[in-house]
mmCIF file of C-alpha atoms in Angstrom:
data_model
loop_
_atom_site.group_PDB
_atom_site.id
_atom_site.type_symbol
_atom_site.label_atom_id
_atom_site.label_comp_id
_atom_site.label_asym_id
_atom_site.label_seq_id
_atom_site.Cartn_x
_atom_site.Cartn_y
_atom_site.Cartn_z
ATOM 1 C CA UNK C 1 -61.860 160.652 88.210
ATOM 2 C CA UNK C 2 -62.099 162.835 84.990
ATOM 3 C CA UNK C 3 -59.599 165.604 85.114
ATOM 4 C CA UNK C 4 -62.784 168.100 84.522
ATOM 5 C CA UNK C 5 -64.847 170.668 86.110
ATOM 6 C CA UNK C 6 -68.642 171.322 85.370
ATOM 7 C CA UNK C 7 -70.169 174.061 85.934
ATOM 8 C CA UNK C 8 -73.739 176.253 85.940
ATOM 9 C CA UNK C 9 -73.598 176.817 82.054
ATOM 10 C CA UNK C 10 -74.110 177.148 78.814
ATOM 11 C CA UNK C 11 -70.707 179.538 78.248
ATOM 12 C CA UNK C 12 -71.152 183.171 79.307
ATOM 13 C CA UNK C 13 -71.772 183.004 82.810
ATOM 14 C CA UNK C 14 -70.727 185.024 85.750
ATOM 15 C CA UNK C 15 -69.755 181.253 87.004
ATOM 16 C CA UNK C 16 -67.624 180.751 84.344
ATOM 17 C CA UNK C 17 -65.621 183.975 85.010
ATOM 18 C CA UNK C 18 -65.314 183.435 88.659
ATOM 19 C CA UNK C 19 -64.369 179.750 88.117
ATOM 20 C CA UNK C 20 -61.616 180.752 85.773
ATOM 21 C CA UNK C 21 -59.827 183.127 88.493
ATOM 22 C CA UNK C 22 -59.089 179.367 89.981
ATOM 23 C CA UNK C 23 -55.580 178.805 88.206
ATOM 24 C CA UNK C 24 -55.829 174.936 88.442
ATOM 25 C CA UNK C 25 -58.505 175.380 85.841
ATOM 26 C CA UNK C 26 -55.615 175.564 83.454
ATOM 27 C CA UNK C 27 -55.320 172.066 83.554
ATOM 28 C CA UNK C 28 -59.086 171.296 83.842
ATOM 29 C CA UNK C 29 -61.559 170.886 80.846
ATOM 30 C CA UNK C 30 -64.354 173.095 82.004
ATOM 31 C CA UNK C 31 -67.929 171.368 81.452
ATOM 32 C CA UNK C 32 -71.073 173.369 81.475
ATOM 33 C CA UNK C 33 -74.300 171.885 82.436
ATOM 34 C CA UNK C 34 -77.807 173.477 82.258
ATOM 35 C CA UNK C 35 -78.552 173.643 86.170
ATOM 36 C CA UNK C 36 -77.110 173.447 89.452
ATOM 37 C CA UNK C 37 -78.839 170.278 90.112
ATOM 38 C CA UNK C 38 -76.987 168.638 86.963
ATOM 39 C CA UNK C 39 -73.860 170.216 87.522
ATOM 40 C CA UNK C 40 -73.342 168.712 91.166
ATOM 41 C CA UNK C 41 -74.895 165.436 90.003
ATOM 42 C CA UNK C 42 -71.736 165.377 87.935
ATOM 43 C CA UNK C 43 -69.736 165.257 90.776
ATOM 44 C CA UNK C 44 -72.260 162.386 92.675
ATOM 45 C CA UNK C 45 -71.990 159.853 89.452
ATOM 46 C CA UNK C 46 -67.924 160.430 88.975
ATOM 47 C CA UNK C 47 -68.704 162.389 85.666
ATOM 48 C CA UNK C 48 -66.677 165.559 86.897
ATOM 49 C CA UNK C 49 -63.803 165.922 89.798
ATOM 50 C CA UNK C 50 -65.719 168.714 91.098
ATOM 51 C CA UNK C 51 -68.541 171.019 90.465
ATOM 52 C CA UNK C 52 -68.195 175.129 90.406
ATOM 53 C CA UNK C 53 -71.691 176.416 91.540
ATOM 54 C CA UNK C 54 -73.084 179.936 93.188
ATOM 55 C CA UNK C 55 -74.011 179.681 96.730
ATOM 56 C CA UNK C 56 -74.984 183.032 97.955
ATOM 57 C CA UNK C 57 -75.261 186.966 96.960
ATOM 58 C CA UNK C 58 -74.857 189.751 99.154
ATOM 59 C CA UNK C 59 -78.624 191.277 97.957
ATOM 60 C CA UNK C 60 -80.754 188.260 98.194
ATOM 61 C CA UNK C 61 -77.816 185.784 100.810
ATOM 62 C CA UNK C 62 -78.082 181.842 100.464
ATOM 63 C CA UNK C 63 -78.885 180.435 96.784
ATOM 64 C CA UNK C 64 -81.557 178.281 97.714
ATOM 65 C CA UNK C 65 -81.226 175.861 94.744
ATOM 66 C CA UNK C 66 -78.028 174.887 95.652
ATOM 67 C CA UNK C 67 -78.430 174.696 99.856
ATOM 68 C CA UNK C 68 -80.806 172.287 98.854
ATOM 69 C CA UNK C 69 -78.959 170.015 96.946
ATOM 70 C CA UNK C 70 -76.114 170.697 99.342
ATOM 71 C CA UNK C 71 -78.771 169.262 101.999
ATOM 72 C CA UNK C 72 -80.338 166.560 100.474
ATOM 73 C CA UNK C 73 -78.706 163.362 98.307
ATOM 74 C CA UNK C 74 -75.139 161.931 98.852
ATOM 75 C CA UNK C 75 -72.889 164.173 100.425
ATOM 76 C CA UNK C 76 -70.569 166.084 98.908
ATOM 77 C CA UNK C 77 -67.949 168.897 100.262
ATOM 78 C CA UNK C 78 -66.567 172.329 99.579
ATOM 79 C CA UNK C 79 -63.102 172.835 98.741
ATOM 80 C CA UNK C 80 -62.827 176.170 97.709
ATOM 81 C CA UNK C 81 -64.576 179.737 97.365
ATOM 82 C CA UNK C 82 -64.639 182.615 94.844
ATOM 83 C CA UNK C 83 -66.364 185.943 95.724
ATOM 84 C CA UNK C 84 -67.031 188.105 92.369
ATOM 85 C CA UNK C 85 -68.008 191.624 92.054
ATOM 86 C CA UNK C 86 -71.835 191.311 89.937
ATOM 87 C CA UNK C 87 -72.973 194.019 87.126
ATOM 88 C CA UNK C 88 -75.705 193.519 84.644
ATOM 89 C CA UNK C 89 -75.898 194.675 81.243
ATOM 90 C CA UNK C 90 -79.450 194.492 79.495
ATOM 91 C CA UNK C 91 -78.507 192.371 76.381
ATOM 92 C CA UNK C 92 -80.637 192.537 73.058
ATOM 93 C CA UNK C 93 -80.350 191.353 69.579
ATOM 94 C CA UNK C 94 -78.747 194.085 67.329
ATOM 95 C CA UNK C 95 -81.196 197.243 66.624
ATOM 96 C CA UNK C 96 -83.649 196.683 69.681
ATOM 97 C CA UNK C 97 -84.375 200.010 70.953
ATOM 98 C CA UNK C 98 -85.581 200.291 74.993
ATOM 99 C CA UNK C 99 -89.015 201.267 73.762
ATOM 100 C CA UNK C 100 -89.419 197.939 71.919
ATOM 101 C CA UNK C 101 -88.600 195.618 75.115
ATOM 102 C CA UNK C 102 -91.680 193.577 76.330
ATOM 103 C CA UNK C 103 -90.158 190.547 78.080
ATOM 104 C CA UNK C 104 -86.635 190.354 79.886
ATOM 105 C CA UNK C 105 -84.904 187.201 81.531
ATOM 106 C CA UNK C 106 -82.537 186.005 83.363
ATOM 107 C CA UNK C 107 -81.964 183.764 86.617
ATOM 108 C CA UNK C 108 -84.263 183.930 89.548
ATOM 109 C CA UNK C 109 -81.238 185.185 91.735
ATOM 110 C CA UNK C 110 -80.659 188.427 89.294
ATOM 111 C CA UNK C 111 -84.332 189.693 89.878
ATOM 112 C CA UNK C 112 -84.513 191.318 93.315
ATOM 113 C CA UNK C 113 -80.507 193.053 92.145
ATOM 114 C CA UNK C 114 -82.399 194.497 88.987
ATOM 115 C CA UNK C 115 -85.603 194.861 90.305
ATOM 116 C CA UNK C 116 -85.600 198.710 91.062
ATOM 117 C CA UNK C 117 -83.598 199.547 87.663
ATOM 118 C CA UNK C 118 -86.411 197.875 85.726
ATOM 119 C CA UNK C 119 -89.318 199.222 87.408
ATOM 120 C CA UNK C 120 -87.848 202.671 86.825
ATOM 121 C CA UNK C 121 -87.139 202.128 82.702
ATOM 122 C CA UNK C 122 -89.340 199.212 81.927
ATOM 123 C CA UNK C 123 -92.223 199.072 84.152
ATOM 124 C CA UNK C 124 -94.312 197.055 82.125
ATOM 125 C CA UNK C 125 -91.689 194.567 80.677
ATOM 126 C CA UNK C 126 -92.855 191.032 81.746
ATOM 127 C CA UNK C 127 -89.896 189.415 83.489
ATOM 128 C CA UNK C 128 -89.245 185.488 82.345
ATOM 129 C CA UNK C 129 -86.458 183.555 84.349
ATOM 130 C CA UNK C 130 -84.195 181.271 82.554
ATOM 131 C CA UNK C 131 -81.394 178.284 84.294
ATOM 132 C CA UNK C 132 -78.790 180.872 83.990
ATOM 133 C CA UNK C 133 -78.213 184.336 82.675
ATOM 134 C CA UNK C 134 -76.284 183.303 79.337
ATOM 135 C CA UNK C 135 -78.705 180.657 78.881
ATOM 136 C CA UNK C 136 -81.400 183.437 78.660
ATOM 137 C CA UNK C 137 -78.908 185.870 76.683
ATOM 138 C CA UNK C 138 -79.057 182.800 74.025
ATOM 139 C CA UNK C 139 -83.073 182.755 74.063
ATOM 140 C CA UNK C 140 -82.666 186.494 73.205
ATOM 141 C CA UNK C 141 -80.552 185.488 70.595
ATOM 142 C CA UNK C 142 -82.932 182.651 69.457
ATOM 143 C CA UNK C 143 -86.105 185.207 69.670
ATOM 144 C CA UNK C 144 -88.021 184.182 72.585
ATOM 145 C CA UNK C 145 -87.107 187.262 74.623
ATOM 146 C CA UNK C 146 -86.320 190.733 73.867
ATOM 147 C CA UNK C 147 -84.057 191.481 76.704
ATOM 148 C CA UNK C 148 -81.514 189.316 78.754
ATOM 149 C CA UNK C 149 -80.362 190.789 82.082
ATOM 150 C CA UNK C 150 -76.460 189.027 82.106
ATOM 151 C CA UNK C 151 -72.688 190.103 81.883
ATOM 152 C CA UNK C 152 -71.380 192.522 79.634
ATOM 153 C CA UNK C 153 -68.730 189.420 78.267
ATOM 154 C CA UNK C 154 -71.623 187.614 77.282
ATOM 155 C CA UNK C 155 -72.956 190.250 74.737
ATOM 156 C CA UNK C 156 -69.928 188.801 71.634
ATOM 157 C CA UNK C 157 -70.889 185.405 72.735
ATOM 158 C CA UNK C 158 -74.011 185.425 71.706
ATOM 159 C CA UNK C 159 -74.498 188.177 69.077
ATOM 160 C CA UNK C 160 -76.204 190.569 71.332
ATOM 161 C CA UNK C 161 -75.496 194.159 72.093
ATOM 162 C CA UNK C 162 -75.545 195.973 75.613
ATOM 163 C CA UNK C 163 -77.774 198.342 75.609
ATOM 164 C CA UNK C 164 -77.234 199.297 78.986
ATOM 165 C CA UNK C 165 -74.557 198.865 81.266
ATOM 166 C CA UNK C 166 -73.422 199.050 84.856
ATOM 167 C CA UNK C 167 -76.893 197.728 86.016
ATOM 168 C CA UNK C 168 -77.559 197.309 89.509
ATOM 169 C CA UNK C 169 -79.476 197.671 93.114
ATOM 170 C CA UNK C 170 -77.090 197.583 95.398
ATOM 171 C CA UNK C 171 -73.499 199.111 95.326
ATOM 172 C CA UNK C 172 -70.401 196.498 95.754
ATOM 173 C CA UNK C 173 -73.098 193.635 95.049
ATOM 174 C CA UNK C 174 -71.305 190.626 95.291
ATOM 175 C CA UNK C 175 -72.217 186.204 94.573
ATOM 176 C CA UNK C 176 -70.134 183.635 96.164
ATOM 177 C CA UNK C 177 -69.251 180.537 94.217
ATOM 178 C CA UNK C 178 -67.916 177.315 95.537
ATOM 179 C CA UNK C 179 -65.931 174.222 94.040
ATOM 180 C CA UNK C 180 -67.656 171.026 95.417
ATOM 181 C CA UNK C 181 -66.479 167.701 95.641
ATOM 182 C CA UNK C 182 -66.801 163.977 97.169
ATOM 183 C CA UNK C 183 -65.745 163.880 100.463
ATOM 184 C CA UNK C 184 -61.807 163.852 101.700
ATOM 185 C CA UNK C 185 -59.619 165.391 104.179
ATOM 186 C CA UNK C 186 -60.227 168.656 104.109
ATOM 187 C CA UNK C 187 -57.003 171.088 103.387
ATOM 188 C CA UNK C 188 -54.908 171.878 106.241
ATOM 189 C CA UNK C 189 -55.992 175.408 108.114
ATOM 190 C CA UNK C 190 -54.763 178.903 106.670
ATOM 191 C CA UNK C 191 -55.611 181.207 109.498
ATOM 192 C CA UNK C 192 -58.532 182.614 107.820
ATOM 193 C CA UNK C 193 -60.997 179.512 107.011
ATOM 194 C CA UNK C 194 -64.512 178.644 107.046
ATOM 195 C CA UNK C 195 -66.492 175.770 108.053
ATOM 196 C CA UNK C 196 -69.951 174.581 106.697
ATOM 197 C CA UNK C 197 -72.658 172.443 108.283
ATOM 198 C CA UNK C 198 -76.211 172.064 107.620
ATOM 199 C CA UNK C 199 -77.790 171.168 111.062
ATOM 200 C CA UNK C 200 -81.581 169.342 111.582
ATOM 201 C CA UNK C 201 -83.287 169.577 115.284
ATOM 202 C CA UNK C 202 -83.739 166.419 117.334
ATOM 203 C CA UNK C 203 -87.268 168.030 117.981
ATOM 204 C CA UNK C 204 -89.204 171.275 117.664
ATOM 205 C CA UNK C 205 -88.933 173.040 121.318
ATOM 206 C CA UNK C 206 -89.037 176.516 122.880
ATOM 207 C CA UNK C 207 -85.748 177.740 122.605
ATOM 208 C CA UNK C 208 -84.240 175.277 119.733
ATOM 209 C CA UNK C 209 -82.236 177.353 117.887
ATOM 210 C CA UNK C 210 -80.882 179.003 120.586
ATOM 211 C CA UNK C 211 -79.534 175.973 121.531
ATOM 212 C CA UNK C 212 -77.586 175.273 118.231
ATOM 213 C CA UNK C 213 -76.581 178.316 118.407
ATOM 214 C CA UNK C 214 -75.260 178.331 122.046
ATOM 215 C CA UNK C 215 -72.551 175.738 120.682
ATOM 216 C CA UNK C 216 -70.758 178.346 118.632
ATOM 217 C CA UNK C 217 -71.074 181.676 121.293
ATOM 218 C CA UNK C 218 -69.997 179.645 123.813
ATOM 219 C CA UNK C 219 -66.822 178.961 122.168
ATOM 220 C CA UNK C 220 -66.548 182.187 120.500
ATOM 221 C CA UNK C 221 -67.249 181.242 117.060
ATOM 222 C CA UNK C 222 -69.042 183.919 114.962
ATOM 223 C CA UNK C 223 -71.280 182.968 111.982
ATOM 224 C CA UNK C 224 -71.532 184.387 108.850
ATOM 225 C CA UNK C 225 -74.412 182.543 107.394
ATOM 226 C CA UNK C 226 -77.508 181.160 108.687
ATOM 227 C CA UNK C 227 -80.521 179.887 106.822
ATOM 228 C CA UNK C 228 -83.261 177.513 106.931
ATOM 229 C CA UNK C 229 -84.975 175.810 104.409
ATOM 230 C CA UNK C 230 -87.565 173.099 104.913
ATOM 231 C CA UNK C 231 -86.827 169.483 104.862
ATOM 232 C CA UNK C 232 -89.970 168.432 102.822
ATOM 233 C CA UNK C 233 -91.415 166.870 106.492
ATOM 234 C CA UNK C 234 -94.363 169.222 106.835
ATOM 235 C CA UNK C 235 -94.798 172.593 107.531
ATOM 236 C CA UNK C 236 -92.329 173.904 110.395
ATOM 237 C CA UNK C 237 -90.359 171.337 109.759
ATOM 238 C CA UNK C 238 -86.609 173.149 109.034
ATOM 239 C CA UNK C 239 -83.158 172.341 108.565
ATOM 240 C CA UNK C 240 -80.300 175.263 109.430
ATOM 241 C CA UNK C 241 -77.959 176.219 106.659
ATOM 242 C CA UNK C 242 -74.750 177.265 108.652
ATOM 243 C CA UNK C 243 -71.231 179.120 107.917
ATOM 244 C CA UNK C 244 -68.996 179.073 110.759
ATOM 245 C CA UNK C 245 -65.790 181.665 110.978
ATOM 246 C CA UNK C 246 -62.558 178.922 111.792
ATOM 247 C CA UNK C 247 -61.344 175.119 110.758
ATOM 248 C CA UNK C 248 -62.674 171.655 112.022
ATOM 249 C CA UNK C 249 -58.850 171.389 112.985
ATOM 250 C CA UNK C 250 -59.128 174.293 115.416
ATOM 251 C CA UNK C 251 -60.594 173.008 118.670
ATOM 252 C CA UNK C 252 -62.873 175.677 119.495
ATOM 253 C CA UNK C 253 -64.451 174.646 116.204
ATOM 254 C CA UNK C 254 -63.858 170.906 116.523
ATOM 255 C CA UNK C 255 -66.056 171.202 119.803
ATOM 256 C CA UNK C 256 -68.876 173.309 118.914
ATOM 257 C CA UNK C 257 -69.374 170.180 116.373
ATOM 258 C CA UNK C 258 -69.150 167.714 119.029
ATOM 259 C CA UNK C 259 -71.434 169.651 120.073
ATOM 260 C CA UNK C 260 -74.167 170.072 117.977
ATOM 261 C CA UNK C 261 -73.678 166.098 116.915
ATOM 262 C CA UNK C 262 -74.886 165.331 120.544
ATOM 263 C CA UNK C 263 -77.937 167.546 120.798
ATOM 264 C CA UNK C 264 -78.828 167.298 116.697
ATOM 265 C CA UNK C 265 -80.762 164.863 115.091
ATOM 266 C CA UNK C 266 -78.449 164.920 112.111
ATOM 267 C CA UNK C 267 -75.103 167.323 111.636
ATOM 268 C CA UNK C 268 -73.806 167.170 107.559
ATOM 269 C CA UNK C 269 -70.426 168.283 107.781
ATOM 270 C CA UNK C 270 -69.951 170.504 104.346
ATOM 271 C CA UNK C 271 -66.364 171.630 104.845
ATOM 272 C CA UNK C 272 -63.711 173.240 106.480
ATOM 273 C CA UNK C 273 -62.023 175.714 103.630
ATOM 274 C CA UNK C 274 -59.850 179.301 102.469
ATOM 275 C CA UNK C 275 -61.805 182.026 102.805
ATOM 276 C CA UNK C 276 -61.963 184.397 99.522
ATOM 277 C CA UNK C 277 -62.527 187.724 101.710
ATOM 278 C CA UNK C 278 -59.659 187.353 104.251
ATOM 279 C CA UNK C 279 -56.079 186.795 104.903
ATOM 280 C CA UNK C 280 -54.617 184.827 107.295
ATOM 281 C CA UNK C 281 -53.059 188.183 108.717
ATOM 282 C CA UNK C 282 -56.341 190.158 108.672
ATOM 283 C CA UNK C 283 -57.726 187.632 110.853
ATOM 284 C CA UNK C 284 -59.054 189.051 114.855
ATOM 285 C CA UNK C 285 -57.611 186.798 117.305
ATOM 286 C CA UNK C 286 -60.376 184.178 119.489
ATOM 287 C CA UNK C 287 -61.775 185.689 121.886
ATOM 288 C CA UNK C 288 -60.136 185.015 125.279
ATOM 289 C CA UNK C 289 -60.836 181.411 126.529
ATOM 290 C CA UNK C 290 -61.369 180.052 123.301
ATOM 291 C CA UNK C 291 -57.853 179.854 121.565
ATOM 292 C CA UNK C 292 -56.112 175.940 121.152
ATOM 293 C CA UNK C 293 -54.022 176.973 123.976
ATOM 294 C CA UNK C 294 -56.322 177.620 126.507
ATOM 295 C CA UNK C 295 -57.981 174.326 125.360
ATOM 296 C CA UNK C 296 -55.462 172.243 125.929
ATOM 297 C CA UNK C 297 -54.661 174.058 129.180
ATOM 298 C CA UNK C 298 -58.258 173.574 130.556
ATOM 299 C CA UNK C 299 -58.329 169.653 129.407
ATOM 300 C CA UNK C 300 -54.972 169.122 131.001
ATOM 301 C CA UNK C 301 -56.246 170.649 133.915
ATOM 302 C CA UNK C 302 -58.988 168.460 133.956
ATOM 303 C CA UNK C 303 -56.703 165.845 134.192
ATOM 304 C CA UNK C 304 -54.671 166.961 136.726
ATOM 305 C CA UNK C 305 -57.903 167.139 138.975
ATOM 306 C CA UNK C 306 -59.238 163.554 137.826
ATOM 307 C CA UNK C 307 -55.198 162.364 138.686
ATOM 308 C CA UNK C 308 -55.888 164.261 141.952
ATOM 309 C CA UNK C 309 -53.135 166.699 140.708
ATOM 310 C CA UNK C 310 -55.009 169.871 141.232
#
């Protein structure tokens, strides 16, 4: 396997900073590709070791293009993820004034944390997205938009200036990346992990989702992201994104997804890895019942009774 990352390109984008906080990237040539499609296709033909992709924001939550490739095709698996503090800068060639700004672009998923700053200083700017912010910095550079919503660093890249800075919505906006892979052992537990399935219904009933759901209260597990998206069946017809607090190896964990692989039509296991917004330490304990111990104490005393031990 090439000794290389790829990554949602061209160079200049908020994925390329957050994948180079990753220190084994020092030893990685770092690829970018024009979409997350092609970047994680990479991975799927043995192109790349691994592919370094955004997942979800904390304005607009899961990054539907890549759930769905995470859904469909071969499987692959998350390793690793990188939360990164998002600002915009409004990028334009050199001598464009805010009056003369007609069209602006950038990625789909920068819209809705812009959308208020625009309407308020250029209401009647007609908004173009592009695969990636840089890529529409460079299509400001190349003339085919006047404005590029994208990171301050990419301004020298690409012979723009910021006009503005310190663009956003929402206060403390954040994206969440993630390094994917082929499948493998996932790395052993830190204390403070996450676990990632995508989950599809053996049938549409009254009280469906509860049932998935039921798997993780019951066991104490709390969630931190849940999403459908369609699986291209007909309308109604949904699969469940899902981000589970904990680590297949814990068995609270390990049993919800026994679980769910009896009652499901289909579980995709997507990973057991380090969380980026918590240490080990800051971690709350299980709530009572649902710790290893008091596993292995209830199936040993289930064994006791079958042994007539009780």
């Amino acid at each position: 396997m090439p000794a290389s990352y790829a990554y949602l390109g061209p160079e200049g984008t908020f994925t390329e900073v957050a994948l180079r906080t990753l220190p084994e990237t020092a030893t990685r040539e770092l690829i970018p590709y024009v979409s997350v499609q092609s970047a994680l296709d990479a991975v799927r033909a043995g192109e790349a070791e691994a592919a370094f992709v955004p997942i979800e924001n904390s304005v607009e939550g899961g990054i539907t293009t890549t759930l769905d490739e995470l859904v469909a095709g071969e499987p692959l698996m998350i390793y690793r993820e990188v939360l990164l503090s998002i600002t915009f800068a409004l990028l334009v060639r050199p001598g464009t004034k805010l009056s003369d700004i007609k069209t602006v672009s950038a990625h789909p998923a920068a819209q809705p944390q812009v959308r208020n700053w625009l309407k308020k200083h250029l209401p009647d700017a007609h908004w173009e997205s592009a695969a990636s912010n840089a890529d529409a910095a460079r299509l400001v550079q190349e003339g085919q938009y006047d404005a590029a919503f994208a990171g301050e660093f990419a301004a020298a890249r690409y012979g723009l200036e910021a006009l503005e800075t310190g663009i956003h919505d929402a206060e403390n906006a954040q994206t969440r990346f993630v390094l994917v892979g082929r499948p493998a052992r996932p790395a052993a537990p830190t204390g403070a992990d996450k676990t990632s399935v995508v989950l599809w219904q053996r049938d549409d009933h009254p009280g469906g989702l509860r049932d998935l759901l039921g798997e993780f209260a019951t066991r104490g597990i709390n969630l931190m992201l849940l999403q459908s998206r369609p699986t291209g069946a007909g309308i109604g017809n949904y699969c469940f994104c899902v981000d589970a607090e904990g680590h297949i190896s814990d068995r609270r964990v390990a049993e919800a997804l026994m679980g769910l692989k009896r009652i499901c039509l289909q579980v995709r296991y997507l990973g057991s890895y380090p969380r980026a917004d918590m240490e080990p330490g800051d971690v709350r304990p299980p709530r009572p019942g649902t710790s290893d111990d008091e596993f292995v104490a209830a199936a040993d005393w289930v064994a006791r009774c079958q042994d007539g031990r009780f």
